[in-house]
XYZ file of C-alpha atoms in Angstrom:
716
model
C -55.470 -2.636 2.144
C -57.027 -5.022 -0.516
C -56.646 -8.539 -0.689
C -55.144 -8.604 -3.520
C -52.551 -5.614 -2.203
C -51.750 -8.216 1.154
C -51.012 -10.946 -1.412
C -49.057 -8.833 -3.347
C -46.559 -8.257 -0.130
C -46.296 -11.274 0.752
C -45.497 -12.863 -2.290
C -42.276 -10.003 -2.408
C -41.748 -11.182 0.898
C -41.073 -15.026 -0.328
C -39.033 -13.718 -3.618
C -37.017 -11.829 -1.579
C -36.476 -15.053 0.731
C -35.589 -16.718 -2.020
C -32.575 -14.213 -2.996
C -31.514 -14.068 1.131
C -31.312 -18.221 1.277
C -29.232 -18.053 -1.906
C -27.028 -15.439 -0.120
C -26.953 -17.661 2.516
C -25.687 -20.864 0.240
C -23.134 -18.534 -1.683
C -22.006 -17.589 2.593
C -21.734 -20.810 3.964
C -19.176 -21.962 0.713
C -17.019 -19.184 1.138
C -16.886 -20.068 4.532
C -15.820 -23.481 3.703
C -13.111 -22.126 1.326
C -11.648 -19.678 4.210
C -12.850 -20.290 7.186
C -11.711 -16.636 8.782
C -13.677 -14.854 5.726
C -15.074 -12.599 8.386
C -16.634 -10.867 5.055
C -19.014 -14.219 4.474
C -20.431 -15.097 8.223
C -21.549 -12.104 8.561
C -23.314 -11.892 5.119
C -25.258 -15.080 6.462
C -25.838 -13.378 9.644
C -27.688 -11.388 7.521
C -28.942 -12.952 4.872
C -31.106 -15.242 8.820
C -31.542 -11.747 10.744
C -32.978 -10.595 7.221
C -34.988 -13.359 7.148
C -36.104 -13.639 10.922
C -37.414 -9.486 10.721
C -39.530 -10.473 7.663
C -41.089 -13.467 8.504
C -41.871 -12.336 12.677
C -43.755 -9.419 10.372
C -46.329 -11.105 8.605
C -46.096 -14.043 11.767
C -44.217 -16.792 10.753
C -43.162 -17.918 13.645
C -41.581 -21.598 12.864
C -39.497 -19.476 11.017
C -38.847 -17.274 13.335
C -37.495 -19.084 16.086
C -35.292 -21.474 14.009
C -33.915 -18.455 12.217
C -33.317 -16.900 15.782
C -31.615 -19.704 16.626
C -29.891 -20.312 13.611
C -27.798 -16.315 13.604
C -27.301 -16.667 17.464
C -25.018 -18.973 16.583
C -23.280 -17.253 13.391
C -22.716 -14.590 16.127
C -21.168 -16.744 18.519
C -18.465 -17.660 15.431
C -18.250 -13.790 14.508
C -17.296 -12.245 17.466
C -14.906 -14.902 18.164
C -16.846 -17.142 21.216
C -16.606 -20.128 18.480
C -14.531 -21.562 16.285
C -14.972 -22.246 12.784
C -14.907 -26.659 12.842
C -15.890 -28.926 9.538
C -18.243 -30.557 11.610
C -20.075 -26.526 12.713
C -20.029 -26.228 8.834
C -22.247 -29.695 8.479
C -24.195 -27.835 10.472
C -24.610 -24.644 8.866
C -25.547 -26.190 5.887
C -28.633 -28.445 7.022
C -29.376 -25.582 8.978
C -29.658 -23.415 5.540
C -31.425 -26.681 4.074
C -34.092 -26.371 7.465
C -34.386 -22.744 6.888
C -35.583 -23.331 3.083
C -38.517 -26.089 3.831
C -39.709 -23.755 6.424
C -39.891 -21.079 4.599
C -41.097 -23.316 1.754
C -43.924 -24.118 4.658
C -44.369 -21.290 5.774
C -45.412 -19.820 1.811
C -47.691 -23.147 1.155
C -49.641 -21.970 4.296
C -48.477 -24.387 6.966
C -46.199 -22.914 9.434
C -45.770 -25.348 11.872
C -42.102 -26.291 12.266
C -40.243 -28.785 10.163
C -38.896 -32.836 12.324
C -35.503 -31.926 12.087
C -35.779 -27.991 13.070
C -35.305 -29.585 17.162
C -33.114 -31.394 16.733
C -30.421 -28.543 14.856
C -32.074 -25.807 17.294
C -30.290 -28.630 20.208
C -27.007 -28.988 18.417
C -26.963 -24.951 17.715
C -27.626 -24.163 21.593
C -24.410 -26.079 21.900
C -22.444 -23.422 20.430
C -23.897 -20.246 21.691
C -23.810 -22.357 25.153
C -25.131 -25.201 27.356
C -28.590 -26.324 27.429
C -29.099 -24.845 31.254
C -28.106 -21.659 29.982
C -30.781 -21.054 26.948
C -32.701 -18.831 29.151
C -29.800 -16.684 28.874
C -29.831 -15.950 24.548
C -31.669 -12.963 24.239
C -35.216 -13.869 23.341
C -36.700 -11.756 19.890
C -39.521 -10.316 19.509
C -41.318 -10.454 16.497
C -43.800 -7.084 15.664
C -46.363 -8.779 13.198
C -47.492 -7.038 10.347
C -51.432 -6.320 11.065
C -52.406 -5.627 6.988
C -55.266 -4.670 8.285
C -56.071 -2.185 11.037
C -54.471 1.056 11.795
C -51.526 1.570 14.187
C -51.480 1.065 17.554
C -51.777 4.654 20.207
C -48.178 5.261 21.275
C -46.902 4.829 24.398
C -43.840 6.022 25.836
C -42.180 8.227 23.874
C -38.675 9.214 24.388
C -36.210 10.868 21.913
C -32.959 9.735 20.379
C -30.391 11.517 18.770
C -28.476 9.481 16.082
C -26.071 10.580 15.140
C -24.329 9.596 11.129
C -21.281 9.975 8.766
C -21.478 8.405 5.782
C -17.881 6.376 4.637
C -17.158 6.523 0.616
C -17.829 2.890 0.545
C -21.429 3.280 1.748
C -22.229 5.773 -1.896
C -20.160 3.054 -3.986
C -22.631 0.499 -2.769
C -25.819 2.390 -3.664
C -27.028 3.404 -0.573
C -28.082 6.687 -0.394
C -28.729 8.736 3.834
C -32.360 10.565 2.534
C -33.391 6.948 2.298
C -32.221 5.614 6.264
C -33.912 8.313 7.313
C -37.184 7.948 5.577
C -36.762 3.952 6.668
C -36.762 6.356 10.413
C -39.748 8.346 9.829
C -41.852 4.819 9.470
C -41.144 4.132 12.946
C -41.648 7.760 15.204
C -41.243 11.491 14.424
C -38.059 12.658 12.727
C -36.299 15.817 12.823
C -32.555 15.850 10.738
C -29.927 18.240 11.712
C -26.193 18.436 9.580
C -23.143 19.783 10.624
C -21.104 21.516 7.798
C -17.753 22.665 9.733
C -15.692 19.949 8.155
C -16.869 20.417 4.683
C -14.215 21.935 2.403
C -14.298 24.705 -0.326
C -14.808 23.538 -3.567
C -11.129 23.448 -5.036
C -10.819 21.058 -1.529
C -13.439 19.309 -3.253
C -13.081 15.220 -2.818
C -16.635 13.618 -4.591
C -15.636 10.147 -2.584
C -15.849 11.877 0.250
C -18.111 12.446 3.011
C -17.835 15.437 4.685
C -20.882 16.371 6.264
C -21.792 14.487 9.797
C -25.991 14.629 9.982
C -27.971 14.260 13.692
C -31.353 12.961 13.350
C -33.841 13.213 16.889
C -35.625 10.470 16.918
C -39.113 11.262 18.720
C -40.505 7.245 18.573
C -41.755 4.407 21.639
C -39.622 1.496 20.812
C -36.414 0.720 21.230
C -32.638 2.065 20.057
C -32.030 -1.089 18.840
C -34.875 -0.751 16.546
C -33.177 2.291 15.534
C -30.216 0.291 15.166
C -31.899 -2.142 13.145
C -32.708 0.883 10.064
C -29.322 0.953 9.742
C -27.626 -2.631 10.046
C -27.002 -2.781 6.479
C -24.538 0.445 6.409
C -22.897 -0.751 9.858
C -19.473 -1.808 7.896
C -19.392 1.399 5.639
C -20.639 4.830 8.180
C -20.173 5.632 11.520
C -22.513 5.065 14.085
C -23.825 6.655 17.589
C -27.346 6.719 19.846
C -27.423 8.376 22.590
C -31.287 9.421 24.426
C -31.944 13.269 24.654
C -34.273 13.800 26.764
C -34.666 16.987 28.647
C -34.629 15.030 32.182
C -32.218 12.817 31.816
C -29.220 12.789 29.984
C -27.904 9.669 30.112
C -25.847 8.294 27.439
C -26.274 4.045 26.223
C -23.897 1.926 26.184
C -24.880 0.770 23.236
C -22.618 3.646 21.524
C -21.262 6.847 21.967
C -21.261 10.397 20.212
C -18.565 10.109 17.649
C -15.481 12.002 18.820
C -15.023 15.328 17.910
C -18.288 16.240 17.108
C -19.779 19.226 18.171
C -23.695 19.417 16.987
C -25.228 22.452 18.238
C -22.534 25.318 17.720
C -22.447 24.537 13.944
C -26.163 22.550 13.223
C -27.578 24.044 10.417
C -31.754 23.298 9.238
C -31.410 20.709 6.206
C -35.993 21.378 6.165
C -35.482 20.409 1.982
C -33.502 16.738 3.316
C -36.724 16.859 5.815
C -38.926 17.395 2.768
C -36.538 14.778 0.461
C -36.845 12.486 3.535
C -41.040 13.040 4.196
C -41.632 12.423 0.332
C -39.503 9.205 0.080
C -41.050 7.775 3.082
C -45.122 7.610 2.150
C -46.253 7.064 5.361
C -49.398 6.755 3.650
C -49.241 3.939 1.186
C -46.783 2.120 3.158
C -48.647 -0.988 5.141
C -45.998 -0.845 7.936
C -47.411 0.392 11.396
C -45.894 1.611 14.010
C -44.914 -1.152 15.795
C -42.659 -2.376 12.717
C -39.058 -1.262 12.454
C -39.715 -0.459 9.142
C -38.053 -1.647 5.756
C -34.356 -2.212 5.741
C -31.967 0.051 3.494
C -32.411 -2.508 1.377
C -35.763 -2.593 0.448
C -35.487 1.500 -0.426
C -33.193 1.107 -3.246
C -30.374 0.483 -1.550
C -27.902 -2.760 -2.175
C -27.937 -5.022 -0.128
C -24.818 -5.162 1.714
C -24.954 -9.791 1.699
C -24.963 -8.930 -2.207
C -22.107 -6.933 -2.159
C -20.328 -9.046 -0.211
C -20.278 -11.117 -2.870
C -16.638 -8.844 -3.927
C -18.647 -6.893 -4.970
C -18.674 -8.018 -8.787
C -21.737 -6.267 -10.369
C -24.431 -3.814 -9.245
C -27.780 -3.919 -11.404
C -30.882 -3.449 -11.325
C -33.149 -5.569 -12.019
C -37.110 -5.702 -11.179
C -39.782 -8.197 -11.133
C -42.959 -9.669 -13.614
C -45.112 -11.837 -13.698
C -44.019 -14.715 -16.049
C -46.790 -15.050 -17.534
C -46.309 -11.902 -18.898
C -43.097 -13.055 -20.084
C -44.666 -15.768 -21.895
C -47.275 -13.917 -23.653
C -44.515 -11.370 -24.604
C -42.817 -14.787 -26.271
C -46.278 -15.566 -27.626
C -47.005 -12.186 -29.742
C -42.828 -11.901 -30.646
C -43.319 -15.170 -31.854
C -46.123 -14.253 -33.516
C -44.485 -10.982 -35.175
C -41.867 -13.748 -36.810
C -44.058 -16.022 -38.468
C -46.118 -13.088 -39.995
C -42.847 -11.694 -41.001
C -42.078 -14.588 -43.134
C -45.237 -14.914 -45.115
C -44.229 -10.867 -45.820
C -41.412 -12.467 -47.561
C -42.676 -15.490 -49.110
C -45.781 -13.178 -50.467
C -43.161 -10.743 -51.524
C -40.563 -13.443 -53.309
C -44.193 -14.766 -54.797
C -44.980 -10.887 -56.435
C -41.322 -10.808 -58.318
C -40.170 -7.841 -56.547
C -36.959 -6.965 -57.586
C -34.086 -7.586 -54.493
C -32.990 -3.506 -54.376
C -36.135 -1.943 -54.369
C -37.215 -0.520 -51.745
C -39.973 -3.015 -50.240
C -37.116 -5.625 -50.043
C -34.966 -3.396 -48.050
C -37.477 -2.341 -45.767
C -38.566 -6.061 -45.817
C -35.118 -7.327 -44.720
C -34.656 -4.697 -42.198
C -37.838 -5.648 -40.490
C -36.429 -9.017 -40.372
C -33.354 -8.037 -38.572
C -35.059 -5.633 -36.413
C -37.875 -9.347 -35.604
C -34.705 -11.182 -34.996
C -32.458 -8.437 -32.543
C -36.888 -8.559 -30.566
C -36.859 -11.933 -30.356
C -33.654 -12.696 -29.023
C -34.008 -9.990 -26.784
C -37.061 -11.603 -24.797
C -35.888 -14.614 -24.929
C -32.964 -13.164 -23.003
C -35.542 -12.163 -20.668
C -36.151 -15.792 -19.505
C -32.570 -16.594 -19.242
C -30.781 -17.101 -15.968
C -28.622 -18.608 -14.426
C -28.592 -22.331 -13.227
C -26.831 -21.312 -9.427
C -29.505 -21.615 -8.052
C -31.022 -25.226 -9.343
C -27.363 -26.111 -8.560
C -27.577 -25.293 -4.760
C -30.614 -26.773 -5.001
C -28.457 -29.960 -6.073
C -25.924 -29.635 -3.308
C -28.182 -30.314 -0.657
C -29.216 -33.421 -3.139
C -25.932 -34.510 -2.445
C -25.984 -33.846 1.176
C -28.881 -36.442 2.162
C -27.951 -38.825 -0.294
C -24.278 -38.844 1.227
C -25.725 -39.397 4.421
C -28.732 -41.947 3.262
C -25.633 -43.712 1.970
C -23.218 -43.323 4.416
C -20.604 -41.820 2.055
C -17.893 -39.329 1.755
C -19.583 -36.847 -0.584
C -17.290 -33.069 -2.094
C -19.797 -31.450 -4.594
C -18.209 -29.249 -6.975
C -20.013 -27.197 -9.434
C -18.763 -25.109 -12.531
C -19.962 -22.765 -14.779
C -22.732 -21.617 -12.402
C -23.923 -18.363 -14.277
C -24.256 -20.230 -16.958
C -28.403 -19.113 -18.601
C -30.194 -21.382 -19.542
C -34.577 -20.729 -19.877
C -36.751 -20.964 -16.733
C -38.477 -23.914 -18.045
C -35.925 -26.113 -18.735
C -33.791 -25.323 -15.769
C -37.957 -26.034 -14.266
C -37.964 -29.678 -15.565
C -34.729 -30.480 -15.421
C -34.719 -29.970 -11.703
C -36.466 -34.486 -10.957
C -33.786 -35.318 -14.159
C -30.975 -33.874 -12.152
C -32.070 -35.170 -8.829
C -31.764 -38.831 -10.021
C -28.620 -38.593 -11.781
C -26.791 -37.431 -8.663
C -28.364 -39.961 -6.588
C -28.140 -42.647 -9.348
C -24.344 -41.434 -8.696
C -23.726 -41.573 -5.560
C -26.117 -44.957 -4.788
C -24.271 -46.298 -7.968
C -21.075 -44.904 -8.693
C -19.538 -44.140 -5.989
C -17.496 -46.881 -4.194
C -17.841 -47.174 0.581
C -14.858 -45.335 1.856
C -13.328 -48.385 2.398
C -13.415 -49.599 -1.383
C -11.863 -46.343 -2.532
C -9.252 -46.841 0.183
C -8.406 -50.016 -0.562
C -8.116 -48.772 -5.085
C -5.807 -46.040 -3.321
C -8.535 -43.431 -4.038
C -9.342 -41.021 -1.135
C -12.547 -41.708 1.631
C -13.765 -38.779 -0.054
C -15.645 -39.544 -3.002
C -16.244 -36.266 -5.846
C -19.330 -35.575 -8.117
C -19.331 -32.581 -10.071
C -21.595 -31.289 -11.642
C -21.047 -28.586 -14.889
C -22.719 -26.335 -17.574
C -21.904 -24.835 -20.304
C -22.729 -23.440 -23.839
C -21.805 -25.419 -26.629
C -23.018 -24.330 -30.892
C -26.690 -23.135 -29.724
C -27.038 -25.251 -26.947
C -26.153 -25.959 -23.572
C -24.718 -28.447 -22.411
C -24.928 -29.821 -18.159
C -22.416 -32.961 -17.267
C -22.712 -34.830 -14.317
C -19.656 -36.312 -12.731
C -18.253 -38.968 -10.200
C -14.368 -40.144 -10.046
C -16.439 -43.801 -8.459
C -16.109 -47.399 -9.930
C -17.300 -46.848 -13.436
C -19.723 -48.850 -15.112
C -19.087 -52.474 -14.638
C -20.320 -53.498 -18.327
C -20.523 -57.553 -17.993
C -22.786 -57.141 -14.386
C -25.440 -54.272 -17.063
C -25.336 -57.181 -19.462
C -25.873 -60.079 -17.518
C -29.196 -58.417 -15.869
C -30.229 -57.350 -19.051
C -30.238 -61.175 -20.548
C -31.544 -62.095 -16.631
C -34.237 -59.624 -17.099
C -35.404 -60.295 -20.471
C -34.166 -57.293 -22.025
C -31.827 -58.345 -24.559
C -30.384 -61.845 -25.889
C -27.957 -63.905 -24.705
C -26.713 -64.546 -28.013
C -26.766 -60.769 -28.765
C -23.165 -58.779 -29.451
C -22.590 -55.617 -27.893
C -20.368 -52.770 -27.962
C -19.537 -50.928 -24.479
C -22.119 -47.799 -25.470
C -24.857 -50.024 -26.716
C -24.381 -51.586 -22.617
C -24.318 -48.567 -21.316
C -27.343 -47.245 -22.712
C -29.051 -50.231 -21.142
C -29.026 -48.209 -18.382
C -31.850 -46.346 -20.389
C -34.051 -49.342 -20.988
C -37.568 -49.081 -18.251
C -37.455 -51.454 -15.702
C -33.024 -51.730 -15.860
C -31.738 -51.378 -11.895
C -29.151 -52.828 -10.750
C -30.102 -53.042 -7.479
C -31.332 -55.888 -6.014
C -32.579 -54.205 -2.503
C -34.218 -52.167 -2.392
C -33.313 -48.527 -0.493
C -34.975 -45.330 0.321
C -32.156 -44.121 -3.147
C -33.068 -46.834 -5.616
C -33.878 -50.566 -6.483
C -38.005 -49.251 -7.087
C -37.324 -50.319 -10.592
C -38.218 -46.765 -11.445
C -34.055 -45.924 -13.173
C -32.606 -43.633 -15.594
C -35.566 -43.829 -19.096
C -37.245 -41.818 -16.296
C -34.093 -38.912 -17.343
C -33.828 -40.071 -20.900
C -37.408 -39.517 -21.001
C -37.854 -35.817 -19.134
C -34.349 -34.774 -21.452
C -36.014 -35.924 -24.921
C -39.384 -33.640 -23.928
C -36.506 -31.017 -23.495
C -36.032 -31.563 -27.333
C -32.605 -32.456 -25.180
C -30.543 -35.495 -25.520
C -28.537 -37.999 -23.063
C -24.678 -39.868 -23.144
C -23.179 -41.680 -21.380
C -18.646 -42.141 -20.727
C -17.303 -44.126 -18.726
C -13.998 -45.824 -17.714
C -13.693 -48.784 -15.483
C -12.012 -47.603 -12.112
C -12.117 -43.666 -13.132
C -16.316 -42.962 -12.700
C -18.570 -41.619 -15.004
C -20.257 -39.036 -16.748
C -23.632 -38.526 -18.120
C -24.549 -35.587 -20.547
C -26.868 -33.824 -21.756
C -27.776 -31.368 -24.257
C -30.552 -29.148 -23.952
C -32.245 -26.282 -26.353
C -30.937 -22.506 -24.851
C -34.607 -22.312 -24.514
C -37.778 -24.127 -25.386
C -39.811 -20.726 -27.742
C -37.941 -21.408 -31.384
C -36.396 -24.543 -32.327
C -33.413 -24.676 -35.345
C -34.615 -27.332 -38.011
C -34.821 -28.535 -41.236
C -37.440 -27.922 -43.409
C -38.142 -31.345 -45.293
C -40.358 -32.184 -48.217
C -41.968 -36.447 -48.271
C -45.087 -37.218 -50.003
C -46.236 -34.041 -51.178
C -46.139 -32.517 -46.958
C -43.368 -30.234 -45.696
C -42.561 -31.169 -42.335
C -39.397 -29.941 -39.483
C -36.780 -32.197 -38.546
C -34.725 -30.881 -35.395
C -30.681 -30.265 -36.641
C -29.532 -31.348 -33.689
C -30.739 -34.789 -33.597
C -29.335 -34.975 -37.510
C -25.643 -36.057 -38.564
C -25.143 -35.922 -41.981
C -27.338 -35.919 -45.234
C -26.723 -38.286 -47.771
C -27.996 -39.084 -51.462
C -27.824 -42.743 -51.775
C -26.257 -44.542 -54.295
C -27.434 -48.416 -55.827
C -24.114 -49.435 -54.035
C -24.434 -47.795 -50.809
C -27.875 -49.935 -50.329
C -28.695 -53.356 -49.044
C -31.588 -55.393 -48.831
C -32.591 -57.396 -46.622
C -35.070 -60.175 -46.536
C -38.746 -58.410 -47.865
C -38.822 -54.670 -47.032
C -35.934 -54.443 -45.372
C -33.292 -51.653 -46.318
C -29.981 -50.949 -44.938
C -27.377 -48.344 -46.083
C -23.697 -48.848 -45.625
C -21.980 -45.474 -43.507
C -18.890 -45.699 -42.635
C -18.290 -48.876 -41.731
C -21.538 -49.227 -40.605
C -24.796 -50.866 -41.876
C -27.818 -47.476 -41.343
C -31.074 -48.870 -41.137
C -33.662 -47.075 -43.179
C -37.066 -45.664 -42.322
C -39.018 -44.159 -44.783
C -40.706 -41.174 -43.005
C -43.302 -40.649 -44.917
C -44.246 -44.105 -44.508
C -44.520 -44.404 -41.272
C -46.885 -41.600 -41.250
C -49.092 -43.181 -43.544
C -48.721 -40.308 -46.564
C -47.779 -43.330 -49.314
C -46.123 -46.630 -49.392
C -42.225 -46.841 -49.278
C -40.729 -46.039 -52.629
C -39.072 -49.072 -54.349
C -36.146 -46.689 -55.002
C -33.981 -44.530 -53.292
C -31.329 -42.911 -55.475
C -34.049 -39.940 -55.921
C -34.424 -39.235 -52.421
C -32.298 -37.583 -49.725
C -31.101 -39.789 -46.112
C -30.688 -38.070 -43.205
C -28.641 -39.871 -40.957
C -30.142 -39.483 -37.365
C -27.984 -39.547 -34.318
C -30.383 -41.470 -31.197
C -30.012 -41.003 -28.019
C -31.377 -44.919 -28.047
C -28.228 -47.066 -29.332
C -27.239 -47.136 -33.310
C -27.537 -44.471 -35.490
C -30.662 -44.463 -38.049
C -31.557 -42.986 -41.576
C -34.823 -41.368 -42.389
C -35.883 -41.152 -46.072
C -37.215 -38.057 -46.933
C -38.019 -36.396 -50.536
C -36.104 -32.955 -51.119
C -34.415 -30.520 -48.551
C -36.156 -27.000 -48.915
C -34.550 -25.159 -46.322
C -32.715 -24.435 -42.897
C -34.588 -22.124 -40.482
C -35.482 -21.619 -36.797
C -39.270 -22.091 -36.927
C -41.729 -21.338 -33.505
C -42.699 -24.246 -31.468
C -46.086 -24.457 -31.448
C -47.561 -26.862 -28.752
C -49.848 -29.752 -30.789
C -50.801 -31.770 -27.844
C -52.134 -28.322 -26.012
C -54.137 -27.266 -28.923
C -54.890 -30.729 -30.573
C -53.114 -33.936 -28.749
C -50.467 -36.026 -28.613
C -48.999 -37.628 -31.841
C -46.599 -40.691 -31.913
C -43.387 -39.191 -33.511
C -44.327 -35.881 -33.887
C -42.983 -32.967 -31.236
C -44.604 -30.551 -31.997
C -45.795 -27.384 -34.618
C -44.976 -24.450 -36.805
C -45.817 -22.232 -38.831
C -43.738 -21.779 -41.734
C -44.063 -18.334 -44.012
C -46.519 -19.187 -46.361
C -49.128 -19.857 -43.444
C -49.762 -23.443 -43.186
C -48.257 -25.638 -40.543
C -46.058 -27.932 -40.257
C -45.172 -30.795 -38.376
C -41.590 -31.357 -36.114
C -41.172 -34.756 -35.721
C -39.263 -36.592 -32.662
C -36.726 -38.679 -33.974
C -36.061 -40.718 -31.147
C -40.269 -41.273 -30.694
C -40.121 -42.573 -34.479
C -36.960 -45.288 -33.446
C -39.072 -45.991 -30.572
C -42.151 -46.365 -32.186
C -41.092 -48.506 -34.670
C -40.269 -51.797 -32.508
C -36.187 -51.427 -32.724
C -36.981 -52.903 -29.340
C -33.407 -51.671 -27.915
C -30.140 -52.366 -29.680
C -29.621 -55.603 -30.187
C -32.364 -55.430 -32.657
C -31.037 -54.531 -36.098
C -31.712 -53.716 -38.793
C -34.759 -51.236 -38.594
C -37.780 -52.255 -40.876
C -38.923 -49.830 -42.968
C -42.965 -49.010 -42.377
C -45.654 -50.177 -44.925
């Protein structure tokens, strides 16, 4: 097997681990909601067991050892030997986190145990028995997957007879008996016979019931436990029996007994076609699995894992894994298609072709198809925020432990879909905000009780789609923002003047100023001078905005508004000083054609707009970029009122509004360099490049210095 094939096989294993770890978290959440939910316990057990089996094939001993102890404790719960308590559930969550760390380390080539493994293993052993009786727990001996050498010679062959009857829900879950028999063929020689005596006539046939009983003879050097492992994922949707079939020793194994009432020999019918199908499905020559390995589980043969079916069997979908680089290349090509379509449309308009002509109709059809292709490709990159929310659950547990606070974590809208790139780049800002909410927002259990609140605080993380954007809220039920303390600290740090008059919203936004921190001591979570300004900067780079709403004593809400994708942008195409630019429509609050009475001059070169009882600073966009000097009169121009995350609104002066359209974003920083006031670029229908402005950066670079300094001077 080539090195690339081995690497692909290894990558597939770790991708499968991500899904199994997600199932583990789902199962633990279900166990928290209902401690008596047996299927939730089984789901977690199967996920951990699958990780252990795959890790054993790759020789990942640290993962195998910990997963074995974890599943042994889970088995004690599902067998009724131990009762699930809140402390035990908390331990299982920590074990899930630790298993995730071990898998991540193994993916990076580190197979050593993490620091927390030893302590967690001791606590797990307390569930399964006294520490002295550790040797009584059956050991798991993983069989390493040898991808380079041929199969070892078989020894001590034995023949087993597996009797198998499928229940109706086995087929409903997407499983196939032939695939199970093919998996058996990977560990030995297989002969399949079928008992058809109970098969009804066609008139009495029920398509949902399976009346066939299969008898499978497996000759192998493996143990009976290895054979039963093949049927692990279908044990709840089938009847399985296993006996040792040996001419000299007809001894029934204690693991299982033959199915009652089934006589295989008199009514057995040879099924050569089925055996051929088993042989075709197994393809041993192309499968990188040695006879020493139990082989892939039925899930790897195209069957749906029972762990997924346990998610209340909400949906079953066929999926494929595609390299993200291929998706990105496809998105770029679709973007080019949209640009060429716009260029073609503009060329047709310049030729003054009648709207009812064949060219015009074909162009409209092309435009619609290009738009549908673009939407479809964008949907490929979209994925639910649930995995990210699950990562945040761990952050909540760790932050609560570090601060000594009791925290309950609630998620809403887990299946809201967002562009994968947005999700990846949102992890760090969300982590910082959640830690901030626990460290700064939530009171200590004693203070909460004194305020008439439960000792346990609540952090709520929600996601939803609104008007073509995704809204993510981080909500805590703590004491809210103490605006007097925030203002005093801002004055003390020289961020504002003592004489400045600020609204409550402006005081709240002081939290986003660089270097602001309300902590006087350095702790594990905060107090290092790196505050929410990092969060705001990261969100702005995603084309998003962040806002705060707080009520004293009732907590605070941090709201993040983000585009659904970073590939396209809804923009307003404007003309400024003979140049064409694009202003993100999300930043534009309204447009105004000013009159002389709407404008006031303050000193030399400073202009403000009277709008809805507020004085709004005016900035000439052309003067900011050096296209021209600021115009003397503004009545012939258009003002775009910009809603900024940094506090007050301001107005941008443009010459005219040409259009409002979706534009394909091209990174200027990647292709050229970063430019102040410019977020990206795009290609217009006439082939010209237009700059996409960064409204928040313009305000900052003009030297506003924060909410206290108004009005803003016009450039030039």
